[in-house]
Amino acid sequence: GRGRERTLTLNWREAGQKKLEAPAKTGFGTKLIDLNVTRELRGTIARDYRDDGLKVEIRIPLVE
């Protein structure tokens, strides 16, 4: 049977900035990262624009 799935979780935090808002349009670098994480690595990426900076969580399933 299948064992417990393992996941790599990367938490990125940028602090000390003024209040951030989501950009009006997505840039090339963001699109590239999103495609690599979601399609090639079958993971998820979540961005949280906060009053004190940016928080990003990337989750990638690990295959044995």
PDB file of C-alpha atoms in Angstrom:
ATOM      1  CA  GLY A   1       0.000   0.000   0.000  1.00  0.00           C
ATOM      2  CA  ARG A   2       0.894   3.628  -0.131  1.00  0.00           C
ATOM      3  CA  GLY A   3       2.863   5.097   2.687  1.00  0.00           C
ATOM      4  CA  ARG A   4       2.377   8.511   4.126  1.00  0.00           C
ATOM      5  CA  GLU A   5       2.892  11.247   1.542  1.00  0.00           C
ATOM      6  CA  ARG A   6       5.768  13.559   2.264  1.00  0.00           C
ATOM      7  CA  THR A   7       5.704  17.219   1.307  1.00  0.00           C
ATOM      8  CA  LEU A   8       8.406  19.844   1.023  1.00  0.00           C
ATOM      9  CA  THR A   9       7.105  23.154   2.391  1.00  0.00           C
ATOM     10  CA  LEU A  10       8.954  26.389   1.692  1.00  0.00           C
ATOM     11  CA  ASN A  11       7.843  29.488   3.599  1.00  0.00           C
ATOM     12  CA  TRP A  12       9.165  32.786   2.258  1.00  0.00           C
ATOM     13  CA  ARG A  13       8.645  36.011   4.183  1.00  0.00           C
ATOM     14  CA  GLU A  14       9.569  39.572   3.255  1.00  0.00           C
ATOM     15  CA  ALA A  15       9.058  41.920   6.184  1.00  0.00           C
ATOM     16  CA  GLY A  16       9.652  45.550   6.979  1.00  0.00           C
ATOM     17  CA  GLN A  17       7.901  46.848   3.900  1.00  0.00           C
ATOM     18  CA  LYS A  18       5.029  49.236   3.757  1.00  0.00           C
ATOM     19  CA  LYS A  19       1.615  47.702   3.212  1.00  0.00           C
ATOM     20  CA  LEU A  20       1.767  45.527   0.097  1.00  0.00           C
ATOM     21  CA  GLU A  21      -1.016  44.891  -2.353  1.00  0.00           C
ATOM     22  CA  ALA A  22      -1.231  42.225  -5.014  1.00  0.00           C
ATOM     23  CA  PRO A  23       0.176  43.556  -8.297  1.00  0.00           C
ATOM     24  CA  ALA A  24      -2.285  44.610 -10.997  1.00  0.00           C
ATOM     25  CA  LYS A  25      -0.659  42.177 -13.442  1.00  0.00           C
ATOM     26  CA  THR A  26       1.555  39.124 -13.085  1.00  0.00           C
ATOM     27  CA  GLY A  27       5.141  39.479 -14.262  1.00  0.00           C
ATOM     28  CA  PHE A  28       7.188  36.967 -16.243  1.00  0.00           C
ATOM     29  CA  GLY A  29       9.175  35.710 -13.233  1.00  0.00           C
ATOM     30  CA  THR A  30       6.040  35.078 -11.186  1.00  0.00           C
ATOM     31  CA  LYS A  31       4.410  33.230 -14.087  1.00  0.00           C
ATOM     32  CA  LEU A  32       7.533  31.105 -14.556  1.00  0.00           C
ATOM     33  CA  ILE A  33       7.689  30.148 -10.865  1.00  0.00           C
ATOM     34  CA  ASP A  34       3.952  29.386 -10.776  1.00  0.00           C
ATOM     35  CA  LEU A  35       4.147  27.129 -13.847  1.00  0.00           C
ATOM     36  CA  ASN A  36       7.181  25.247 -12.528  1.00  0.00           C
ATOM     37  CA  VAL A  37       5.673  24.679  -9.093  1.00  0.00           C
ATOM     38  CA  THR A  38       2.156  23.737 -10.213  1.00  0.00           C
ATOM     39  CA  ARG A  39       2.751  21.866 -13.469  1.00  0.00           C
ATOM     40  CA  GLU A  40       6.225  20.382 -13.322  1.00  0.00           C
ATOM     41  CA  LEU A  41       6.410  19.734  -9.581  1.00  0.00           C
ATOM     42  CA  ARG A  42       2.650  19.255  -9.005  1.00  0.00           C
ATOM     43  CA  GLY A  43       2.755  21.576  -6.036  1.00  0.00           C
ATOM     44  CA  THR A  44       0.888  24.614  -4.807  1.00  0.00           C
ATOM     45  CA  ILE A  45       1.882  28.203  -4.239  1.00  0.00           C
ATOM     46  CA  ALA A  46       0.032  30.750  -2.122  1.00  0.00           C
ATOM     47  CA  ARG A  47       0.859  34.433  -1.711  1.00  0.00           C
ATOM     48  CA  ASP A  48      -0.415  36.610   1.109  1.00  0.00           C
ATOM     49  CA  TYR A  49       0.088  40.363   0.714  1.00  0.00           C
ATOM     50  CA  ARG A  50       0.016  41.677   4.271  1.00  0.00           C
ATOM     51  CA  ASP A  51       0.279  45.002   6.040  1.00  0.00           C
ATOM     52  CA  ASP A  52       3.844  44.159   7.127  1.00  0.00           C
ATOM     53  CA  GLY A  53       5.139  42.507   3.951  1.00  0.00           C
ATOM     54  CA  LEU A  54       4.742  39.442   1.767  1.00  0.00           C
ATOM     55  CA  LYS A  55       4.284  35.819   2.830  1.00  0.00           C
ATOM     56  CA  VAL A  56       4.596  32.979   0.299  1.00  0.00           C
ATOM     57  CA  GLU A  57       4.088  29.264   0.922  1.00  0.00           C
ATOM     58  CA  ILE A  58       5.178  26.685  -1.659  1.00  0.00           C
ATOM     59  CA  ARG A  59       4.226  23.036  -1.110  1.00  0.00           C
ATOM     60  CA  ILE A  60       5.716  20.282  -3.283  1.00  0.00           C
ATOM     61  CA  PRO A  61       4.899  16.586  -2.897  1.00  0.00           C
ATOM     62  CA  LEU A  62       7.981  14.387  -2.567  1.00  0.00           C
ATOM     63  CA  VAL A  63       8.068  11.242  -4.663  1.00  0.00           C
ATOM     64  CA  GLU A  64       9.954   8.211  -3.406  1.00  0.00           C
TER      65      GLU A  64
END
